[in-house]
């Protein structure tokens, strides 16, 4: 509801306001509301509808407080009680105001509202899934009367079956409208609303449809009562039976922190971290603590029926289960044999982009010291080897983060919401709430940012993006000669270009240049990354750069040198740490790029492969070709979770530990480290990859792999990667509530100050940063785009976290988490095709056709279509080449609508 | 007592069935006020209205000139919203203005637009007022055709536009901020204040909301002068006022009278007394949300201050008269049913409280209530005074108060009858009770006659 947002006059200012909170003098800023200052001062005001990340609705009336107003004409006179109590969530503080949060009036209001809320609310907490973490229960104990005076029949609502993931139980709703506001504001989609009126009010989704956006699961957490509950979790467990483990998402490269709630080592649910002392069983209320639906509902893939939890050795044509030590001996033997027979360069090591930094570090060390080559990589899905190198160049210059906000942001390409959901959310929310300019340049613009008032969109063809960025940097340096060409590329007036340049030049303070490395598998990155870095250099030192890649630990794996041509630290330090003598060479050149690995196997150059995770192989676009190539390998050692097409071709299979069973550190795209925490060690015969690698290396005769624990690996790794790091492995663990199972009296927790502090994540020196030198390299030219045939569109694409993914495919409710295929169409193109938003259409690429939903928006440039790769089973196998696609409205037959 | 006749300024031809269209209005000296206003500065216009002492006729009685002067200087655009969502039970005074004298309202709107330096006004007409909306639309079209409205209003070079907008049948949209959200196309939810509409109203712009009758007074003040307007005065209430009288009087209807007339004169002189010469039971002086008044307390002037001195409020000046055949419990049930149905449901106390009050009252009326329920009801509804009970003063808008006050004052005024209902277990006026027993509705009739009531 746009009309419910806080008026600009109520935005916090800088002027100090002195007022009295329960007779204690406190200082706040002008425009701050009573509830925010009180929370900071440790005075808890109960509330339901107020949420720090959402606009003020003021409808629950539970935060009513008594105020006494000073007489403006006579400041010395005692403040007079206001005729009515006021709501703390919306009333701004003013000088001399006296606020009483626990006076008789305030307590009467709280008790009255609690009674009203319970008039029609079922009093059947024992059968409610929210029981134990319900704010209504908690407040009822703290502020309620303890008995009911309601003698009439309670109101009952029909129960909708709207969303497969979120259960809506309207009888329990207290109409706080947090879910409605969350979807409108944070989720960016107006999918929920309030229907009917008066006591018949209920929440629901429009057209009984699902709450479709990728952040929708968060409304489960922000619902203070048992109205919105998680369908996969409901009635499976009671929250006080569950142990909590603070960990991090393995899907979201934004580095979202999570709490895994487990019972008997079995994952029951995943939520944002619960770290408030007084909300021990509930999740807390800060913006940065929202997570995406994949992380929330998809983290249980380790429980899949296809899980192999024993090591296997190929004997005769079958993989026979065997002891871990046996498998280690077999793997070491076959790798050594391949090395002797075909030379060291015939073996390659692959690392999953979801491997921890420790695993990547050991893989890098294994290749360099035990095998003796540079063939270690994680970047299998890039269009070309040059694209992968361009991504590395981007990481080398990455220096941005979202701490303390930004004064402007430039987004180059990208489908951020569907690639790095919580990062996109934080950027969008900051820009929207603070009205910062959002400048979108490139062939695809994320429609998620369409609610930002300061949005400016400059669309261009994919092949023109780098030229546009180059011209823009020239214009910023004062060379306006290219403005005409730039205006032509963007299809805007030249004055518009001039105003853009003025806007960028006028930005004061920290600003962000964010570039997506995902689009079209990075086909244009070799020129786009240097162009973006040139623009950054032209804009000046206050501009920071964040490259965005969907792969969870891409940044960390780059840091630990799990890719050709890069070592985790300086050569000298590495030599010392890895105990390599002066004369021996550390291989850092001529490494095999993962992108070209399949070709190398086909040509017989690679005979042995060690893969940590089959997902890295699954990310290769042409799976048929890959599987055929794997057959040709002499030695194929793979450490993975599942029985799959890829692992069935292994010569030695190691049962890996899942995301809940291993320990380690991951870096997000801002360079922050986060701890992946195991719940209780690996299941069955599974072993974490660091143990597997240590075993194989030791068996192959190395003495440099004498690790007792993953912490040993971390200590060696972090000294090389971040010498300035002053924390510890355990220090990176998130602070969470203790896992004791004693039931706490909620009333006793009332006056505790919240334990949450946004700085909790930051550890001194834990930011991974390298280059501070401005980029001064050349920008390679881009080959001109071949004109598309009549009626054809240039197809652009990007990965989608809800698409075809090795781990997601094994999640228990994968079928519900996969996004339905859609294609984004420019409004002008949609008009010529007579397509409307939301209508069905047929997308044809080569010989393959797929029925998709058309989304008409200014996302793709005119003449191009944007298709999220991996949706709906359409394989884009010819990656790296220009693809054209046809689009036609689907025939609306009567049968089709049935 | 002799009936004193006063002049009719707002509705001179109320008995006629004819609508006064542009030609007739101009022939009767219409649009002279606008011509005068065009020659004045906005400050002068605001000062004239301030001097006249004109107070809002919608219910709150806020001084109109002062409201206008709250607009922030220089903030443009700004809007005028005309509240024609006349839904308060008992009120029917704006409808004759719109149906009979549409051009008086248009002239008032344009004068007000000049005073507040606005160019756009919207008339938000109650959905059920189909004819009024039709008449207003036709009159606005006439005014556009005659050049009174448009980009060059009356050839002055100033813009004046009016949009006629029909509501969709929600009482809450008569609340000024939900009127604005409804106009914007959202659910008619009241907005949180502050910011007040004069700072941030329609589409976030400064907006003035005035009642139809208030604006219709503006041309009269301009043509007949401030002194004429102030000649009708009772304490701080000036001018003539439209009273909608309904209920058990011999001559119900809309009366245009000065505010010096007392309630007793209104009922017994102007309206001819109680029907069939029954006894008077109680009076609701200002629309269904005002507090009830007993027959022993009728000697007060029908001005804002006068009614307040009697413990109620003038509100929209809708007087409802009830004779001795009326069961006050049933009247309270009926009133609370209205508010239960019309609560928008945005905030907790009003959404839950209105329904809960009605449920308890139904049980008191129909049987099945205990004395404990009465205590609960008093606790919820308060005693009829502002900011008492669990609803009043705690909701977002005034609908919560409006729902609680009549119930609270009924309980205070006729508590013995409520207790009698509970003790008997049925309504002595109907001698019937309907209640649930073993899953079936039981409809019982009693012979018992109460000791009070019909012969009281």
Short mmCIF file of C-alpha atoms in Angstrom, two decimals, chain B residues 183-378:
data_model
loop_
_atom_site.label_atom_id
_atom_site.label_comp_id
_atom_site.label_asym_id
_atom_site.label_seq_id
_atom_site.Cartn_x
_atom_site.Cartn_y
_atom_site.Cartn_z
CA UNK B 183 -9.88 8.68 -4.25
CA UNK B 184 -6.34 7.51 -4.97
CA UNK B 185 -7.72 4.12 -5.89
CA UNK B 186 -6.63 2.16 -2.82
CA UNK B 187 -8.69 0.46 -0.17
CA UNK B 188 -10.51 3.13 1.82
CA UNK B 189 -8.23 2.87 4.81
CA UNK B 190 -7.72 5.91 7.05
CA UNK B 191 -4.16 7.18 7.07
CA UNK B 192 -2.04 7.68 10.13
CA UNK B 193 -1.81 11.27 11.35
CA UNK B 194 0.50 13.15 11.39
CA UNK B 195 1.15 14.11 8.64
CA UNK B 196 -2.23 15.79 8.39
CA UNK B 197 -3.87 16.11 4.96
CA UNK B 198 -3.10 19.83 4.87
CA UNK B 199 0.60 18.80 4.73
CA UNK B 200 0.40 15.50 2.89
CA UNK B 201 -2.99 14.47 1.57
CA UNK B 202 -4.21 13.39 -1.83
CA UNK B 203 -1.28 11.82 -3.75
CA UNK B 204 0.99 13.08 -0.99
CA UNK B 205 0.16 16.72 -1.77
CA UNK B 206 -1.38 19.33 0.55
CA UNK B 207 -5.13 18.80 0.56
CA UNK B 208 -8.11 20.48 2.17
CA UNK B 209 -11.19 18.39 2.87
CA UNK B 210 -14.46 20.24 3.41
CA UNK B 211 -18.04 19.20 3.82
CA UNK B 212 -20.65 20.08 1.17
CA UNK B 213 -22.64 22.32 3.52
CA UNK B 214 -19.50 24.13 4.65
CA UNK B 215 -18.58 25.01 1.08
CA UNK B 216 -22.16 25.99 0.25
CA UNK B 217 -21.94 28.59 3.03
CA UNK B 218 -18.94 30.28 1.42
CA UNK B 219 -20.84 32.06 -1.43
CA UNK B 220 -23.46 33.22 1.06
CA UNK B 221 -20.79 34.79 3.24
CA UNK B 222 -19.32 36.53 0.19
CA UNK B 223 -22.59 37.92 -1.17
CA UNK B 224 -24.48 38.66 2.03
CA UNK B 225 -21.45 39.64 4.05
CA UNK B 226 -19.71 38.51 7.17
CA UNK B 227 -22.01 40.60 9.35
CA UNK B 228 -25.11 38.86 8.04
CA UNK B 229 -23.52 35.47 8.69
CA UNK B 230 -22.44 36.47 12.15
CA UNK B 231 -25.88 37.83 12.98
CA UNK B 232 -26.90 34.23 13.61
CA UNK B 233 -24.64 33.36 16.49
CA UNK B 234 -24.59 31.18 19.52
CA UNK B 235 -21.32 31.39 21.43
CA UNK B 236 -18.69 30.49 18.80
CA UNK B 237 -21.11 28.94 16.30
CA UNK B 238 -22.20 31.27 13.51
CA UNK B 239 -24.50 31.07 10.55
CA UNK B 240 -27.51 29.04 9.62
CA UNK B 241 -27.38 25.32 9.91
CA UNK B 242 -29.17 22.42 8.26
CA UNK B 243 -30.70 20.00 10.76
CA UNK B 244 -31.84 16.59 9.59
CA UNK B 245 -34.58 15.51 11.95
CA UNK B 246 -35.81 11.97 11.83
CA UNK B 247 -37.59 9.52 14.07
CA UNK B 248 -40.79 9.76 15.99
CA UNK B 249 -41.68 13.39 15.41
CA UNK B 250 -44.73 14.58 13.57
CA UNK B 251 -42.84 16.51 10.88
CA UNK B 252 -39.41 15.01 10.20
CA UNK B 253 -37.21 16.63 7.57
CA UNK B 254 -34.36 19.00 6.88
CA UNK B 255 -34.64 22.31 8.74
CA UNK B 256 -32.53 25.37 8.08
CA UNK B 257 -32.30 27.27 11.34
CA UNK B 258 -29.90 29.39 13.33
CA UNK B 259 -28.03 27.61 16.06
CA UNK B 260 -29.78 29.51 18.82
CA UNK B 261 -32.83 27.27 18.50
CA UNK B 262 -33.06 24.83 21.41
CA UNK B 263 -33.67 21.12 21.21
CA UNK B 264 -37.04 21.52 22.90
CA UNK B 265 -38.13 24.11 20.31
CA UNK B 266 -36.87 21.92 17.52
CA UNK B 267 -38.81 18.86 18.62
CA UNK B 268 -41.99 20.38 19.92
CA UNK B 269 -42.34 23.53 17.81
CA UNK B 270 -40.66 23.06 14.45
CA UNK B 271 -41.27 19.32 14.21
CA UNK B 272 -44.67 19.38 15.83
CA UNK B 273 -43.95 17.14 18.78
CA UNK B 274 -43.79 13.36 19.20
CA UNK B 275 -45.94 11.16 16.97
CA UNK B 276 -49.30 10.13 18.40
CA UNK B 277 -48.40 12.39 21.35
CA UNK B 278 -46.30 9.63 22.82
CA UNK B 279 -43.76 10.20 25.55
CA UNK B 280 -40.26 11.07 24.45
CA UNK B 281 -37.75 8.39 25.40
CA UNK B 282 -34.43 9.78 24.26
CA UNK B 283 -32.84 11.93 21.56
CA UNK B 284 -29.67 11.46 19.54
CA UNK B 285 -28.62 15.02 18.70
CA UNK B 286 -25.80 14.69 16.17
CA UNK B 287 -25.85 11.55 14.12
CA UNK B 288 -25.68 7.99 15.38
CA UNK B 289 -22.24 8.42 16.90
CA UNK B 290 -23.27 11.08 19.38
CA UNK B 291 -24.28 10.42 22.97
CA UNK B 292 -27.93 9.95 23.84
CA UNK B 293 -29.88 12.66 25.63
CA UNK B 294 -32.80 12.13 28.01
CA UNK B 295 -36.08 14.15 27.90
CA UNK B 296 -35.27 15.98 31.14
CA UNK B 297 -32.37 17.74 29.44
CA UNK B 298 -33.67 19.46 26.31
CA UNK B 299 -33.13 23.14 27.06
CA UNK B 300 -29.89 23.59 25.21
CA UNK B 301 -29.13 25.47 22.02
CA UNK B 302 -28.38 23.38 18.95
CA UNK B 303 -24.90 24.80 18.51
CA UNK B 304 -21.54 23.07 18.89
CA UNK B 305 -21.15 24.51 22.38
CA UNK B 306 -24.79 24.09 23.36
CA UNK B 307 -24.95 20.38 22.60
CA UNK B 308 -21.57 19.85 24.23
CA UNK B 309 -22.94 21.42 27.42
CA UNK B 310 -25.68 18.78 27.41
CA UNK B 311 -23.04 16.03 27.33
CA UNK B 312 -23.25 15.13 23.69
CA UNK B 313 -22.09 16.62 20.41
CA UNK B 314 -23.69 18.42 17.50
CA UNK B 315 -21.78 16.33 14.94
CA UNK B 316 -23.57 16.44 11.62
CA UNK B 317 -26.71 17.94 13.23
CA UNK B 318 -28.78 14.83 12.55
CA UNK B 319 -31.39 14.71 15.27
CA UNK B 320 -33.02 11.35 15.88
CA UNK B 321 -36.01 11.26 18.18
CA UNK B 322 -37.22 8.08 19.87
CA UNK B 323 -40.55 7.67 21.63
CA UNK B 324 -41.44 5.35 24.51
CA UNK B 325 -42.10 2.35 22.25
CA UNK B 326 -38.40 2.04 21.49
CA UNK B 327 -36.31 -0.52 23.30
CA UNK B 328 -33.04 1.23 24.05
CA UNK B 329 -31.19 -2.09 24.00
CA UNK B 330 -32.47 -2.77 20.54
CA UNK B 331 -31.49 0.76 19.50
CA UNK B 332 -28.00 0.09 20.82
CA UNK B 333 -27.90 -3.26 19.00
CA UNK B 334 -28.93 -1.57 15.78
CA UNK B 335 -26.36 1.19 16.15
CA UNK B 336 -23.55 -1.23 16.94
CA UNK B 337 -24.59 -3.45 14.02
CA UNK B 338 -24.01 -0.47 11.74
CA UNK B 339 -20.51 0.15 13.07
CA UNK B 340 -19.68 -3.55 13.02
CA UNK B 341 -20.60 -3.61 9.36
CA UNK B 342 -18.83 -0.38 8.50
CA UNK B 343 -15.58 -0.77 10.40
CA UNK B 344 -12.83 -0.94 7.78
CA UNK B 345 -10.92 -3.48 9.82
CA UNK B 346 -7.56 -1.78 9.62
CA UNK B 347 -6.83 -1.40 13.31
CA UNK B 348 -7.39 -3.87 16.12
CA UNK B 349 -9.70 -2.08 18.60
CA UNK B 350 -12.28 -1.05 16.02
CA UNK B 351 -12.18 -4.27 13.99
CA UNK B 352 -12.54 -6.57 16.97
CA UNK B 353 -14.30 -4.20 19.36
CA UNK B 354 -17.23 -3.25 17.14
CA UNK B 355 -18.02 -6.88 16.40
CA UNK B 356 -17.60 -7.97 19.98
CA UNK B 357 -19.87 -5.20 21.29
CA UNK B 358 -22.54 -6.18 18.80
CA UNK B 359 -22.29 -9.84 19.72
CA UNK B 360 -22.73 -9.10 23.43
CA UNK B 361 -25.58 -6.66 22.78
CA UNK B 362 -27.34 -9.25 20.66
CA UNK B 363 -27.19 -11.68 23.53
CA UNK B 364 -28.52 -9.09 25.95
CA UNK B 365 -31.37 -8.33 23.60
CA UNK B 366 -32.20 -11.87 22.61
CA UNK B 367 -31.29 -13.78 25.75
CA UNK B 368 -28.24 -15.65 26.91
CA UNK B 369 -26.33 -12.82 28.55
CA UNK B 370 -25.15 -12.55 32.13
CA UNK B 371 -24.36 -9.59 34.35
CA UNK B 372 -20.70 -10.37 33.69
CA UNK B 373 -21.32 -9.63 30.02
CA UNK B 374 -22.70 -6.25 30.99
CA UNK B 375 -19.54 -5.51 32.94
CA UNK B 376 -17.46 -6.60 29.94
CA UNK B 377 -19.52 -4.41 27.63
CA UNK B 378 -19.09 -1.39 29.89
#
